Coordinates of C-alpha atoms and ligand atoms in Angstrom, one line a residue:
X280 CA -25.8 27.8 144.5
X281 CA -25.2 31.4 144.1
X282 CA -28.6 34.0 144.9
X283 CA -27.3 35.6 141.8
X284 CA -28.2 32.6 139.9
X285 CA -31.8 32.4 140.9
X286 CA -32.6 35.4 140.0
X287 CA -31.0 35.5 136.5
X288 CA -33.2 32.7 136.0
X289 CA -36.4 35.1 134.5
X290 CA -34.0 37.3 132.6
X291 CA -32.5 34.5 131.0
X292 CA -35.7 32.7 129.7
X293 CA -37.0 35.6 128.8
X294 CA -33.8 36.3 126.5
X295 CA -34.4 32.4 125.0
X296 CA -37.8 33.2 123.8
X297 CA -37.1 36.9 122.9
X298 CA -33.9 34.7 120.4
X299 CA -36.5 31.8 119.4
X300 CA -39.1 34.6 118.4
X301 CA -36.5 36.6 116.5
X302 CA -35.4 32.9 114.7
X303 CA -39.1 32.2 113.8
X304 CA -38.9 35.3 111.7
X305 CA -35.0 34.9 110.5
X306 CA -36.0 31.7 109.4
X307 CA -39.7 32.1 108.1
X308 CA -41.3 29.6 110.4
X309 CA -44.5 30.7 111.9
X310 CA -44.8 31.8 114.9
X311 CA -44.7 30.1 118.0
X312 CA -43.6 27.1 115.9
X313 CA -40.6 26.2 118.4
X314 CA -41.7 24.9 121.8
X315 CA -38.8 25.8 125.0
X316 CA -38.4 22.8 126.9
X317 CA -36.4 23.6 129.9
X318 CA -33.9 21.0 130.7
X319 CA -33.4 21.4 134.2
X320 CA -31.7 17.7 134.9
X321 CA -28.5 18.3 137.6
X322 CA -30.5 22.0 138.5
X323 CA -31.7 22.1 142.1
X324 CA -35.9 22.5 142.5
X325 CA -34.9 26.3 143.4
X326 CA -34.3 26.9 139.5
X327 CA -37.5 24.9 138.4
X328 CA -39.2 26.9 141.0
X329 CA -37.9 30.1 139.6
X330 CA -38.4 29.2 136.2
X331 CA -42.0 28.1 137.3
X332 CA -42.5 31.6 138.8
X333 CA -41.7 33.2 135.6
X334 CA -44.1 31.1 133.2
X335 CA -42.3 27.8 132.1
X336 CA -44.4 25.1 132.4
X337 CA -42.3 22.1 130.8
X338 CA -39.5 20.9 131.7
X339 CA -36.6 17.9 130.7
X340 CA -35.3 15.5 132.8
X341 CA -32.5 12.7 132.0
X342 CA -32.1 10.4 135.1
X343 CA -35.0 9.1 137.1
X344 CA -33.6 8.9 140.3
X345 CA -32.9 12.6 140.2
X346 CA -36.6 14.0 138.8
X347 CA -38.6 12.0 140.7
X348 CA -38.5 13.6 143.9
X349 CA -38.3 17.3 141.7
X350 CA -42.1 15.7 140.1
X351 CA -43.6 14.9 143.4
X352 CA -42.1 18.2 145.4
X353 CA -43.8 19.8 142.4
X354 CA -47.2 17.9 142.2
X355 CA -50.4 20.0 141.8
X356 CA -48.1 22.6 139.9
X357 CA -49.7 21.7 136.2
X358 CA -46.4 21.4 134.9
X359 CA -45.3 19.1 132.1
X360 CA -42.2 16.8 132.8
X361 CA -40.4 15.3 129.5
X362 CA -38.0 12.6 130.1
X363 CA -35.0 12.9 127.3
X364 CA -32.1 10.3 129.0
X365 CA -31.5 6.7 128.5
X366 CA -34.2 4.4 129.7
X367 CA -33.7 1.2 131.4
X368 CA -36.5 -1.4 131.5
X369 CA -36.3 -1.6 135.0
X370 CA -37.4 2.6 134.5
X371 CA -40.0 2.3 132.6
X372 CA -43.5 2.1 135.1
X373 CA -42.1 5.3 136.6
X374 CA -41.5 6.8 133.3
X375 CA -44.9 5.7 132.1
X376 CA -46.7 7.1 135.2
X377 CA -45.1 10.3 135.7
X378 CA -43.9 11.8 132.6
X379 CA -46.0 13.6 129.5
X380 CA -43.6 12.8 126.8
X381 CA -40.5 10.8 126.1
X382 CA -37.5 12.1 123.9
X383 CA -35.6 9.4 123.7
X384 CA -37.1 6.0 122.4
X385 CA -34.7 3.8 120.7
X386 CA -36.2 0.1 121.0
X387 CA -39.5 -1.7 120.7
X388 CA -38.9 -3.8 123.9
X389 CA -39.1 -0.4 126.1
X390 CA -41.7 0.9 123.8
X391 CA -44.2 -2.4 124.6
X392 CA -43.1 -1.6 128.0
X393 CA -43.7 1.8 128.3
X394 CA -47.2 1.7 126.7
X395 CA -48.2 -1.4 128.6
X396 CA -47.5 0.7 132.0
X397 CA -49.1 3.7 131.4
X398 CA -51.7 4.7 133.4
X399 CA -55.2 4.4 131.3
X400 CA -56.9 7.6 133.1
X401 CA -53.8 9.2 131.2
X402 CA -53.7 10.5 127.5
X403 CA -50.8 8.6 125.4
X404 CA -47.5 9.1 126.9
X405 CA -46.0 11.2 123.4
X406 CA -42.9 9.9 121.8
X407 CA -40.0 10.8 120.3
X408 CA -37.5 8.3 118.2
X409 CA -33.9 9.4 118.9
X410 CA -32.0 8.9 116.0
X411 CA -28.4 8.4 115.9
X412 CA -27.1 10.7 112.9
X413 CA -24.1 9.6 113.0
X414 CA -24.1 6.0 112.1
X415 CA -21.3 5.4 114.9
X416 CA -23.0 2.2 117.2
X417 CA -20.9 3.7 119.8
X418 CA -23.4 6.7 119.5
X419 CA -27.2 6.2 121.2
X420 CA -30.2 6.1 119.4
X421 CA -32.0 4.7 116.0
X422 CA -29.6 3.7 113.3
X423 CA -31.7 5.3 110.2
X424 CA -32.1 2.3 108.4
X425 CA -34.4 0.9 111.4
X426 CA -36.0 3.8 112.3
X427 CA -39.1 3.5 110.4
X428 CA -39.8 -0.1 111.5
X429 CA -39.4 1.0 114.5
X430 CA -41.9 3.6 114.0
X431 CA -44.5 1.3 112.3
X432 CA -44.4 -1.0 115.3
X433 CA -44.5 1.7 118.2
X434 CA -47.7 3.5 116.0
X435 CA -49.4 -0.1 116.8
X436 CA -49.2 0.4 120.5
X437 CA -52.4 1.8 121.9
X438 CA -50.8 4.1 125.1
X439 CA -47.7 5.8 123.0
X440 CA -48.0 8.7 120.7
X441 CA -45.9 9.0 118.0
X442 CA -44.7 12.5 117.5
X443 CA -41.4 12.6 115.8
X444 CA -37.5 12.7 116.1
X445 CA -35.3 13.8 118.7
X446 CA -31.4 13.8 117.7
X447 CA -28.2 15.2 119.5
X448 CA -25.8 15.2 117.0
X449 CA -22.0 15.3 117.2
X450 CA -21.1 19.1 118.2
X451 CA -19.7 21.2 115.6
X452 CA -18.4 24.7 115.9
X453 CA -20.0 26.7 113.3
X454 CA -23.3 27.3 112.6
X455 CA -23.5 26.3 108.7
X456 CA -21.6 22.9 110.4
X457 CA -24.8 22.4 113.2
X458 CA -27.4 23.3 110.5
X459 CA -25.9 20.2 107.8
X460 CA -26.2 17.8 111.2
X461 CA -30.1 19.1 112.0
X462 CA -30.9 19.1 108.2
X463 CA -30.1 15.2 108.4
X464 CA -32.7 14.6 110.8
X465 CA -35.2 17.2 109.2
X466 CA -34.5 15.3 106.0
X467 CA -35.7 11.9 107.3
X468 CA -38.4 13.7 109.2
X469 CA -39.8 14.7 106.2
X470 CA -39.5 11.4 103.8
X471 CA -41.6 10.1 106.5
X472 CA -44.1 11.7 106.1
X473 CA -44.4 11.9 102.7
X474 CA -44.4 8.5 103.5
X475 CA -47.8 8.4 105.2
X476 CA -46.5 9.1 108.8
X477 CA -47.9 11.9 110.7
X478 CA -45.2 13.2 112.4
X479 CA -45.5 16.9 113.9
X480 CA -42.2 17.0 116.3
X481 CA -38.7 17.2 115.3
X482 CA -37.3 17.6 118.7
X483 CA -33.6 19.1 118.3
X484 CA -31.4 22.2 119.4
X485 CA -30.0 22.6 122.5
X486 CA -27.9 26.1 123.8
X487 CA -25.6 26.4 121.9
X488 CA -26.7 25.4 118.5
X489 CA -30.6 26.4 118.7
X490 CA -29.9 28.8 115.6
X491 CA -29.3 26.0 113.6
X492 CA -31.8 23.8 115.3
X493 CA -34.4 26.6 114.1
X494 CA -33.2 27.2 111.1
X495 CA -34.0 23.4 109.9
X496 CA -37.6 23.2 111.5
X497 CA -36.7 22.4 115.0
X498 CA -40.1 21.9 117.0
X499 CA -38.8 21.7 120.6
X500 CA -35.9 23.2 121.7
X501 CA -34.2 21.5 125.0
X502 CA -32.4 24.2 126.4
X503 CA -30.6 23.9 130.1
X504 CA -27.4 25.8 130.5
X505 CA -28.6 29.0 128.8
X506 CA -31.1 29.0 131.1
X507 CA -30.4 27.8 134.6
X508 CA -26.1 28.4 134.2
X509 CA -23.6 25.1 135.0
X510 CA -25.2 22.4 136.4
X511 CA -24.0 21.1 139.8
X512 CA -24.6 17.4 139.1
Ligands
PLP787 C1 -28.5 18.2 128.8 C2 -29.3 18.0 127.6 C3 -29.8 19.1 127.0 C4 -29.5 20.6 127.4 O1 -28.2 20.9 127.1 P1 -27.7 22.4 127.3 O2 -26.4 22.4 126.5 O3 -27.5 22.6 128.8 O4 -28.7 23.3 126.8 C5 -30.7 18.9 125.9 N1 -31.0 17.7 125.5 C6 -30.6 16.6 126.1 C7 -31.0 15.2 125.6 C8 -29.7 16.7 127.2 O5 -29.3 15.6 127.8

């Protein structure tokens, strides 16, 4: 890892949230609307402890294996770990007991689990549904026609909260291209709810489509390259 990395590390955060402030008024959202979620999976604990030093507080993880020892190097630091990668049932204690929020939900049977295993001296582990927009099965997450049973049954389980949507769609060049993809999952987000659901997260945008992401109501934007450079792993 280059020095020179380490220490672009503030300047480049503080460009993403000087870009998502400027959005929030492009876009007429409100402000402070958008949440940055730091993806720092393959990114050494250097770069979360740079990141750290210059304000973040939450930050995305995709493999278990990898953030566990970045969580427990990190204890005590009141930051907030969101796990966003695919979850195997043999993951989910760990999952339950270390991490504020989950991104990517996409069955029941890892939902009873994950709610079963977290720890009751903690509030509800917060969930998102990630929904596949592209109706591929080759392509993870919800098809749309299940998602809202699958919503209905995870809102019975007493240790998850359900927040919203998370999507990655299929990347696209141009930004009128991203915003169709994220107006999809905005789209759904919102018959929901007019639908008696009370969803308040529509996690989506990552760097280089978190224009779009904005534009169409994004919540949480997971950002990692803009932010920490290539990842090494
Ligand atoms: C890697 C990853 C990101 C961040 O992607 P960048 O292009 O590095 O910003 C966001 N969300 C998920 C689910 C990811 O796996």
């Amino acid at each position: 890892m280059l020095d020179l990395e380490l220490a672009n590390i503030p300047k480049n955060l503080a460009e993403i949230k000087l870009r998502i402030q400027e959005n929030e008024v492009l876009f007429s959202r409100e402000p402070h609307s958008v949440f940055l979620l730091a993806v720092s999976k393959g990114q050494p604990i250097e770069k979360i402890e740079a990141a750290m030093l210059a304000g973040q507080t939450a930050f995305g993880e995709n493999h278990l294996q990898e953030a566990l020892p970045k969580i427990t190097a990190l204890t005590g630091k009141k930051l907030e770990w969101h796990f966003i990668g695919l979850i195997q049932s043999n993951k989910t204690k760990k999952i339950a007991e270390h991490f504020s929020w989950v991104h990517s939900l996409t069955d029941r049977h890892i939902a009873k689990r994950l709610s079963e295993q977290r720890p009751p001296h903690l509030p509800p582990l917060n969930i998102c549904l990630q929904v596949n927009l592209s109706q591929q099965q080759s392509k993870q997450g919800v098809p749309i026609n299940q998602l809202e049973e699958l919503i209905n049954y995870c809102v019975g389980l007493p240790h998850l909260k359900i927040r919203g949507l998370m999507a990655i769609p299929v990347p696209k060049e141009t930004f009128e291209a991203q915003r169709t993809e994220f107006a999809k999952l905005s789209a759904l987000f919102y018959r929901l709810n007019e639908n008696k659901h009370q969803l308040d997260t529509l996690s989506m945008g990552m760097s280089n489509d978190m224009k779009a992401a904005i534009a169409e109501g994004a919540t949480i934007v997971r950002i990692g390259t803009a932010i920490f450079g290539t990842r090494t792993s």
